Amino acid sequence: MATPEAAYDLLARCDTPNNQDMLARARDFYDQIKTRRTVRDFDTAPVPQDVIEACIAAAGTAPSGANQQPWHFVAVRDAETKRQIRDAAEAEERRFYDGGAGDAWLEALAPIGTDADKPHLEDAAWLIVVFAQRYGVNPDGSRAKHYYVPESVGIATGMLLTALHMSGLVTLTHTPNPMGFLRDLLGRPDSEKATMIIAVGHAAQGATVPKMAKIKKPLSDILTVR
């Protein structure tokens, strides 16, 4: 069977920036994104749904294997649903801190000061639960293979965190393990697997950030130019 020819649209372009313009844009973005911090203490002030929708729309522009866009985002602001998520997540976290995690992992977490109590899951204005679509479902009910799912969802999640930061919000990524309760609680299909909860909102008055979390590797440690 002959494969259909790929159709292409002409790339929309503005005037190509010169080297100095590109460098200025890159440095301006770095100056903004380097202020991003993970926050664990949230104010309960609301955040408009339009802001969340715009940020998720930005995440949806991420590249993906075969352009299958194997992600789904569930944005939760309902107080009762957030409470249920917190209850279930804390149950998993207690098992983690009571011996489920190895000593090395707990030692690595010690400077950050985390424990099984997760008030941010109720305090944050929104919880965005990221789901990876492990496979698609054809109209006849058969499975459609998806490609590069973890990589694609990871890129989209990074773009979402960036969009939320650029909109003036703070975030906390949370990955209780296992996370199967999220699919059941939020009514998602078996084809999807929860990968992360992102708490989103405004930082509480007096919120602090662990000093060690502000230490980032220098460029020389993360870049090799050949």
Coordinates of N, CA and C in Angstrom, one line a residue, residues 68-71 132-147 149 189-192:
Q68 N 2.0 12.5 18.0 CA 0.8 11.8 18.6 C 0.3 12.5 19.9
Q69 N 1.1 13.4 20.4 CA 0.7 14.2 21.6 C 0.1 13.4 22.7
P70 N 0.9 12.4 23.2 CA 0.4 11.4 24.2 C 0.3 11.9 25.6
W71 N -0.4 13.0 25.8 CA -0.6 13.5 27.1 C -2.0 14.0 27.4
A132 N 0.2 10.4 31.0 CA 0.8 9.9 29.8 C -0.1 8.9 29.2
Q133 N -0.4 9.0 27.9 CA -1.2 8.1 27.2 C -0.3 7.0 26.6
R134 N -0.3 5.9 27.3 CA 0.6 4.8 27.0 C 0.3 4.2 25.6
Y135 N -0.9 4.3 25.2 CA -1.3 3.9 23.8 C -2.6 4.6 23.5
G136 N -2.9 4.7 22.2 CA -4.1 5.3 21.7 C -5.2 4.3 21.5
V137 N -6.4 4.7 21.3 CA -7.5 3.8 21.1 C -8.2 4.2 19.7
N138 N -8.2 3.2 18.8 CA -8.8 3.4 17.5 C -10.3 3.4 17.6
P139 N -11.0 4.0 16.6 CA -12.5 4.0 16.6 C -13.1 2.6 16.8
D140 N -12.4 1.5 16.4 CA -12.9 0.2 16.6 C -12.6 -0.4 17.9
G141 N -11.9 0.4 18.8 CA -11.5 -0.1 20.1 C -10.2 -0.8 20.2
S142 N -9.5 -1.0 19.0 CA -8.2 -1.6 19.1 C -7.1 -0.5 19.5
R143 N -6.0 -1.0 20.0 CA -4.9 -0.2 20.4 C -4.1 0.4 19.3
A144 N -3.7 1.7 19.4 CA -2.8 2.3 18.5 C -1.5 2.6 19.2
K145 N -0.4 2.1 18.7 CA 0.9 2.3 19.4 C 1.3 3.8 19.4
H146 N 1.8 4.2 20.6 CA 2.4 5.5 20.7 C 3.9 5.4 20.9
Y147 N 4.6 6.4 20.4 CA 6.0 6.3 20.4 C 6.6 7.4 21.2
V149 N 6.8 8.0 24.4 CA 5.8 8.6 25.3 C 6.5 9.3 26.5
P189 N -9.0 6.9 31.6 CA -9.0 5.5 31.0 C -7.8 4.7 31.4
D190 N -7.9 3.4 31.2 CA -6.8 2.5 31.4 C -5.6 2.8 30.6
S191 N -5.8 3.4 29.4 CA -4.7 3.7 28.5 C -3.7 4.8 29.1
E192 N -4.1 5.5 30.1 CA -3.4 6.6 30.7 C -2.7 6.2 32.0

